[in-house]
mmCIF file of C-alpha atoms in Angstrom:
data_model
loop_
_atom_site.group_PDB
_atom_site.id
_atom_site.type_symbol
_atom_site.label_atom_id
_atom_site.label_comp_id
_atom_site.label_asym_id
_atom_site.label_seq_id
_atom_site.Cartn_x
_atom_site.Cartn_y
_atom_site.Cartn_z
ATOM 1 C CA MET A 256 -68.488 -40.534 -47.369
ATOM 2 C CA GLY A 257 -64.905 -40.274 -48.661
ATOM 3 C CA GLN A 258 -61.688 -38.922 -47.145
ATOM 4 C CA GLN A 259 -62.668 -35.265 -47.583
ATOM 5 C CA GLY A 260 -66.050 -35.864 -46.041
ATOM 6 C CA ASP A 261 -64.522 -37.784 -43.127
ATOM 7 C CA GLU A 262 -62.153 -34.902 -42.378
ATOM 8 C CA ALA A 263 -65.015 -32.402 -42.508
ATOM 9 C CA LEU A 264 -66.962 -34.557 -40.086
ATOM 10 C CA ARG A 265 -63.999 -34.752 -37.703
ATOM 11 C CA ARG A 266 -63.617 -30.954 -37.771
ATOM 12 C CA LEU A 267 -67.320 -30.557 -37.101
ATOM 13 C CA LEU A 268 -67.173 -32.938 -34.136
ATOM 14 C CA ARG A 269 -64.151 -31.147 -32.674
ATOM 15 C CA ASN A 270 -65.979 -27.819 -32.900
ATOM 16 C CA ILE A 271 -69.075 -29.319 -31.317
ATOM 17 C CA GLU A 272 -66.966 -30.639 -28.440
ATOM 18 C CA LYS A 273 -65.274 -27.252 -27.960
ATOM 19 C CA PHE A 274 -68.503 -25.266 -27.914
ATOM 20 C CA SER A 275 -70.168 -27.878 -25.721
ATOM 21 C CA GLU A 276 -67.554 -27.288 -23.032
ATOM 22 C CA LYS A 277 -67.953 -23.515 -23.347
ATOM 23 C CA TYR A 278 -71.710 -23.891 -22.962
ATOM 24 C CA ARG A 279 -71.285 -26.032 -19.864
ATOM 25 C CA GLN A 280 -68.938 -23.512 -18.261
ATOM 26 C CA LYS A 281 -71.098 -20.491 -19.083
ATOM 27 C CA TYR A 282 -74.596 -21.818 -18.467
ATOM 28 C CA LEU A 283 -74.633 -25.106 -16.562
ATOM 29 C CA GLU A 284 -72.023 -24.567 -13.875
ATOM 30 C CA ARG A 285 -74.075 -21.786 -12.294
ATOM 31 C CA TRP A 286 -76.580 -24.443 -11.184
ATOM 32 C CA SER A 287 -75.799 -26.462 -8.049
ATOM 33 C CA ASN A 288 -76.897 -30.089 -8.074
ATOM 34 C CA GLU A 289 -78.053 -30.408 -4.467
ATOM 35 C CA PRO A 290 -80.651 -27.585 -4.464
ATOM 36 C CA LEU A 291 -82.038 -28.872 -7.749
ATOM 37 C CA LEU A 292 -82.644 -32.266 -6.144
ATOM 38 C CA THR A 293 -83.948 -31.065 -2.778
ATOM 39 C CA ASP A 294 -85.850 -27.847 -3.545
ATOM 40 C CA TRP A 295 -88.759 -28.184 -5.969
ATOM 41 C CA TYR A 296 -88.898 -24.410 -6.555
ATOM 42 C CA SER A 297 -85.221 -24.273 -7.605
ATOM 43 C CA ALA A 298 -85.895 -27.232 -9.878
ATOM 44 C CA LEU A 299 -88.844 -25.385 -11.410
ATOM 45 C CA ARG A 300 -86.580 -22.398 -12.094
ATOM 46 C CA PHE A 301 -84.155 -24.687 -13.918
ATOM 47 C CA PHE A 302 -87.007 -26.211 -15.921
ATOM 48 C CA PHE A 303 -88.531 -22.898 -17.034
ATOM 49 C CA ASN A 304 -85.046 -21.539 -17.704
ATOM 50 C CA HIS A 305 -85.030 -24.086 -20.529
ATOM 51 C CA THR A 306 -88.615 -24.384 -21.696
ATOM 52 C CA LEU A 307 -89.348 -20.645 -21.962
ATOM 53 C CA TYR A 308 -86.308 -20.023 -24.171
ATOM 54 C CA GLN A 309 -87.572 -20.766 -27.638
ATOM 55 C CA GLY A 310 -88.494 -19.007 -30.861
ATOM 56 C CA ARG A 311 -87.257 -15.562 -29.795
ATOM 57 C CA SER A 312 -84.208 -13.755 -28.454
ATOM 58 C CA ASP A 313 -82.810 -14.691 -25.054
ATOM 59 C CA VAL A 314 -83.413 -11.097 -23.943
ATOM 60 C CA VAL A 315 -87.164 -11.433 -24.501
ATOM 61 C CA SER A 316 -87.230 -14.930 -23.014
ATOM 62 C CA LYS A 317 -85.490 -13.651 -19.877
ATOM 63 C CA LYS A 318 -88.192 -10.992 -19.478
ATOM 64 C CA VAL A 319 -90.861 -13.692 -19.747
ATOM 65 C CA GLU A 320 -89.034 -15.896 -17.236
ATOM 66 C CA ASP A 321 -88.727 -12.977 -14.792
ATOM 67 C CA ALA A 322 -92.423 -12.169 -15.179
ATOM 68 C CA VAL A 323 -93.358 -15.798 -14.507
ATOM 69 C CA PHE A 324 -91.463 -15.893 -11.225
ATOM 70 C CA ASP A 325 -92.639 -12.440 -10.188
ATOM 71 C CA VAL A 326 -96.144 -13.897 -10.258
ATOM 72 C CA CYS A 327 -95.520 -17.547 -9.406
ATOM 73 C CA ASP A 328 -94.183 -17.407 -5.872
ATOM 74 C CA GLN A 329 -93.977 -20.630 -3.875
ATOM 75 C CA THR A 330 -97.082 -19.907 -1.822
ATOM 76 C CA SER A 331 -99.288 -19.350 -4.879
ATOM 77 C CA ILE A 332 -98.056 -22.502 -6.579
ATOM 78 C CA GLU A 333 -98.444 -24.612 -3.433
ATOM 79 C CA GLU A 334 -102.046 -23.429 -3.147
ATOM 80 C CA GLY A 335 -102.597 -24.607 -6.725
ATOM 81 C CA PHE A 336 -101.021 -27.956 -5.890
ATOM 82 C CA ARG A 337 -103.469 -28.378 -2.996
ATOM 83 C CA SER A 338 -106.613 -27.193 -4.762
ATOM 84 C CA GLY A 339 -105.968 -28.094 -8.393
ATOM 85 C CA ASP A 340 -107.395 -24.672 -9.277
ATOM 86 C CA TRP A 341 -104.993 -22.520 -11.294
ATOM 87 C CA GLY A 342 -107.532 -19.875 -12.312
ATOM 88 C CA GLU A 343 -106.316 -17.025 -10.112
ATOM 89 C CA LEU A 344 -102.662 -17.663 -10.913
ATOM 90 C CA GLU A 345 -103.435 -17.839 -14.623
ATOM 91 C CA ASN A 346 -105.270 -14.510 -14.497
ATOM 92 C CA ARG A 347 -102.327 -12.875 -12.737
ATOM 93 C CA LEU A 348 -99.941 -14.281 -15.335
ATOM 94 C CA ARG A 349 -102.082 -12.894 -18.145
ATOM 95 C CA GLU A 350 -101.792 -9.440 -16.620
ATOM 96 C CA ARG A 351 -98.041 -9.607 -17.281
ATOM 97 C CA ILE A 352 -97.650 -11.994 -20.216
ATOM 98 C CA GLY A 353 -99.329 -12.169 -23.616
ATOM 99 C CA LYS A 354 -98.357 -9.144 -25.643
ATOM 100 C CA LYS A 355 -100.444 -8.174 -28.687
ATOM 101 C CA GLU A 356 -99.494 -5.919 -31.583
ATOM 102 C CA ASP A 357 -101.515 -2.989 -30.219
ATOM 103 C CA ASP A 358 -100.592 -3.649 -26.588
ATOM 104 C CA ASN A 359 -99.208 -0.641 -24.749
ATOM 105 C CA GLU A 360 -99.511 -2.096 -21.261
ATOM 106 C CA GLY A 361 -95.940 -3.342 -20.998
ATOM 107 C CA LYS A 362 -96.716 -7.034 -21.346
ATOM 108 C CA VAL A 363 -94.118 -9.511 -22.575
ATOM 109 C CA GLY A 364 -94.202 -12.889 -24.303
ATOM 110 C CA LYS A 365 -97.290 -14.555 -25.701
ATOM 111 C CA GLY A 366 -100.438 -16.213 -24.475
ATOM 112 C CA ALA A 367 -98.942 -19.636 -25.124
ATOM 113 C CA ASP A 368 -96.334 -18.920 -22.435
ATOM 114 C CA VAL A 369 -99.101 -18.695 -19.851
ATOM 115 C CA ARG A 370 -100.688 -21.930 -21.043
ATOM 116 C CA HIS A 371 -97.270 -23.603 -20.907
ATOM 117 C CA VAL A 372 -96.686 -22.511 -17.302
ATOM 118 C CA ILE A 373 -100.107 -23.699 -16.138
ATOM 119 C CA CYS A 374 -99.818 -26.971 -18.053
ATOM 120 C CA SER A 375 -96.382 -27.586 -16.532
ATOM 121 C CA LEU A 376 -97.613 -26.926 -12.994
ATOM 122 C CA GLU A 377 -100.533 -29.280 -13.526
ATOM 123 C CA PHE A 378 -98.092 -31.909 -14.797
ATOM 124 C CA LEU A 379 -96.158 -31.591 -11.530
ATOM 125 C CA ARG A 380 -99.370 -31.804 -9.495
ATOM 126 C CA THR A 381 -100.704 -34.913 -11.189
ATOM 127 C CA ASN A 382 -97.496 -36.842 -11.898
ATOM 128 C CA ILE A 383 -94.900 -35.913 -9.268
ATOM 129 C CA PRO A 384 -95.891 -36.274 -5.591
ATOM 130 C CA HIS A 385 -92.746 -34.449 -4.395
ATOM 131 C CA ARG A 386 -93.236 -31.759 -7.141
ATOM 132 C CA ASN A 387 -89.532 -31.706 -8.023
ATOM 133 C CA ILE A 388 -89.216 -31.928 -11.814
ATOM 134 C CA VAL A 389 -85.414 -32.302 -11.803
ATOM 135 C CA LYS A 390 -85.415 -35.080 -9.197
ATOM 136 C CA TYR A 391 -88.195 -36.786 -11.161
ATOM 137 C CA THR A 392 -86.121 -36.512 -14.332
ATOM 138 C CA VAL A 393 -82.889 -37.779 -12.748
ATOM 139 C CA GLU A 394 -84.621 -40.745 -11.137
ATOM 140 C CA GLY A 395 -86.435 -41.541 -14.363
ATOM 141 C CA ILE A 396 -83.213 -41.561 -16.376
ATOM 142 C CA GLN A 397 -81.449 -43.696 -13.759
ATOM 143 C CA ALA A 398 -84.310 -46.184 -14.029
ATOM 144 C CA GLY A 399 -83.858 -46.411 -17.801
ATOM 145 C CA GLY A 400 -86.891 -44.282 -18.603
ATOM 146 C CA LEU A 401 -85.392 -41.588 -20.820
ATOM 147 C CA ARG A 402 -87.770 -42.343 -23.690
ATOM 148 C CA LYS A 403 -90.826 -42.113 -21.432
ATOM 149 C CA LEU A 404 -89.608 -38.814 -19.974
ATOM 150 C CA TYR A 405 -89.093 -37.452 -23.478
ATOM 151 C CA ASP A 406 -92.604 -38.495 -24.527
ATOM 152 C CA ASP A 407 -94.174 -37.122 -21.325
ATOM 153 C CA LEU A 408 -92.462 -33.749 -21.720
ATOM 154 C CA ASP A 409 -93.539 -33.598 -25.347
ATOM 155 C CA GLU A 410 -97.159 -33.684 -24.149
ATOM 156 C CA ILE A 411 -96.784 -30.436 -22.181
ATOM 157 C CA GLU A 412 -98.003 -27.436 -24.139
ATOM 158 C CA LEU A 413 -95.245 -25.532 -25.966
ATOM 159 C CA ILE A 414 -92.659 -28.282 -25.412
ATOM 160 C CA GLY A 415 -91.740 -29.940 -28.677
ATOM 161 C CA ASP A 416 -88.936 -32.273 -29.701
ATOM 162 C CA LYS A 417 -86.192 -29.644 -29.519
ATOM 163 C CA ILE A 418 -87.069 -28.243 -26.094
ATOM 164 C CA ALA A 419 -87.545 -31.712 -24.585
ATOM 165 C CA SER A 420 -84.097 -32.679 -25.891
ATOM 166 C CA PHE A 421 -82.582 -29.396 -24.692
ATOM 167 C CA TYR A 422 -83.813 -29.889 -21.123
ATOM 168 C CA LEU A 423 -82.992 -33.597 -20.928
ATOM 169 C CA ARG A 424 -79.511 -33.087 -22.396
ATOM 170 C CA ASP A 425 -78.644 -30.532 -19.738
ATOM 171 C CA VAL A 426 -79.937 -32.727 -16.907
ATOM 172 C CA VAL A 427 -77.873 -35.639 -18.214
ATOM 173 C CA SER A 428 -74.802 -33.422 -18.515
ATOM 174 C CA LEU A 429 -75.211 -31.679 -15.155
ATOM 175 C CA PHE A 430 -75.708 -34.921 -13.216
ATOM 176 C CA ASN A 431 -73.354 -37.043 -15.372
ATOM 177 C CA LEU A 432 -76.073 -39.527 -16.273
ATOM 178 C CA TYR A 433 -74.593 -40.739 -19.559
ATOM 179 C CA PRO A 434 -74.105 -44.323 -18.262
ATOM 180 C CA TYR A 435 -77.887 -44.542 -17.868
ATOM 181 C CA VAL A 436 -78.665 -43.476 -21.439
ATOM 182 C CA PRO A 437 -79.271 -46.446 -23.764
ATOM 183 C CA GLN A 438 -77.384 -46.245 -27.041
ATOM 184 C CA GLY A 439 -80.610 -46.096 -28.987
ATOM 185 C CA CYS A 440 -81.808 -43.094 -26.983
ATOM 186 C CA LEU A 441 -78.756 -40.861 -27.437
ATOM 187 C CA LYS A 442 -80.486 -39.094 -30.320
ATOM 188 C CA LEU A 443 -83.121 -37.836 -27.846
ATOM 189 C CA LEU A 444 -80.449 -35.601 -26.298
ATOM 190 C CA PHE A 445 -79.670 -33.696 -29.482
ATOM 191 C CA PRO A 446 -81.986 -30.684 -29.989
ATOM 192 C CA ILE A 447 -81.595 -30.441 -33.773
ATOM 193 C CA ASP A 448 -83.553 -27.540 -35.218
ATOM 194 C CA THR A 449 -84.288 -26.857 -38.880
ATOM 195 C CA TRP A 450 -81.126 -24.769 -39.355
ATOM 196 C CA VAL A 451 -78.850 -27.492 -38.004
ATOM 197 C CA ARG A 452 -80.614 -30.076 -40.138
ATOM 198 C CA LYS A 453 -80.184 -27.840 -43.213
ATOM 199 C CA PHE A 454 -76.456 -27.399 -42.491
ATOM 200 C CA ILE A 455 -75.902 -31.153 -42.079
ATOM 201 C CA LYS A 456 -77.735 -31.926 -45.302
ATOM 202 C CA GLU A 457 -75.620 -29.378 -47.202
ATOM 203 C CA GLN A 458 -72.311 -30.558 -45.732
ATOM 204 C CA PHE A 459 -73.035 -34.278 -45.866
ATOM 205 C CA PRO A 460 -75.284 -34.968 -48.856
ATOM 206 C CA ALA A 461 -74.835 -38.733 -48.410
ATOM 207 C CA LEU A 462 -77.174 -38.459 -45.443
ATOM 208 C CA LYS A 463 -80.737 -38.527 -46.718
ATOM 209 C CA GLU A 464 -83.988 -37.393 -45.191
ATOM 210 C CA LYS A 465 -85.871 -40.277 -43.606
ATOM 211 C CA SER A 466 -89.213 -41.450 -44.843
ATOM 212 C CA ASP A 467 -91.715 -42.430 -42.138
ATOM 213 C CA ALA A 468 -90.956 -46.114 -42.698
ATOM 214 C CA GLU A 469 -87.203 -45.531 -42.413
ATOM 215 C CA LYS A 470 -87.641 -43.512 -39.209
ATOM 216 C CA LYS A 471 -89.390 -46.482 -37.656
ATOM 217 C CA ALA A 472 -86.673 -48.814 -38.910
ATOM 218 C CA GLY A 473 -83.971 -46.632 -37.337
ATOM 219 C CA ASP A 474 -81.642 -46.620 -40.362
ATOM 220 C CA SER A 475 -78.532 -44.653 -39.337
ATOM 221 C CA ARG A 476 -77.829 -43.446 -42.871
ATOM 222 C CA TYR A 477 -80.641 -40.947 -42.589
ATOM 223 C CA LEU A 478 -81.197 -37.721 -40.642
#
């Protein structure tokens, strides 16, 4: 990459480290580990506090998050866990969420937000007997299952690569789970969006875009 490129990379890494610590202090330290591991509803709040924040301003996402928890109280969700019927809860969510261009009823968010919430709750019902998504994630990572967790999350509606990485990265950071992350899975904790990828390609042209074959081969010279 050359001396100039190496220095640019070092500066970039120092800035990433600095802003990473600021992020931890501002956003992660307000969460307490014990409630996240013992209270499934607190864990669900942490989960949706990540998965609902995408593709729009944080202000709008916060309104969607608030609307979700105004509707999804513990009693309503527990009834869905018992019955497997989310119809009533989904209807109530759609009364608050799913704004259209000509909507004057004060709704927020989009219809996909409702589908994401219901899909996530069904994931908890069918895959997690204790319903605690954070405990499930921590135990899965400790058992060496980061890749499986990533793939499972990616199957939930509205969760793509970036959001899965975003959530998993913060769980790993909050619970100091780095010793349980295999070297080959570290890349799963970096939520790189198109803008970050564009910046890296401009700053470090020696890094090339992977072809499908090269992605499978895991060549580190490529993005």
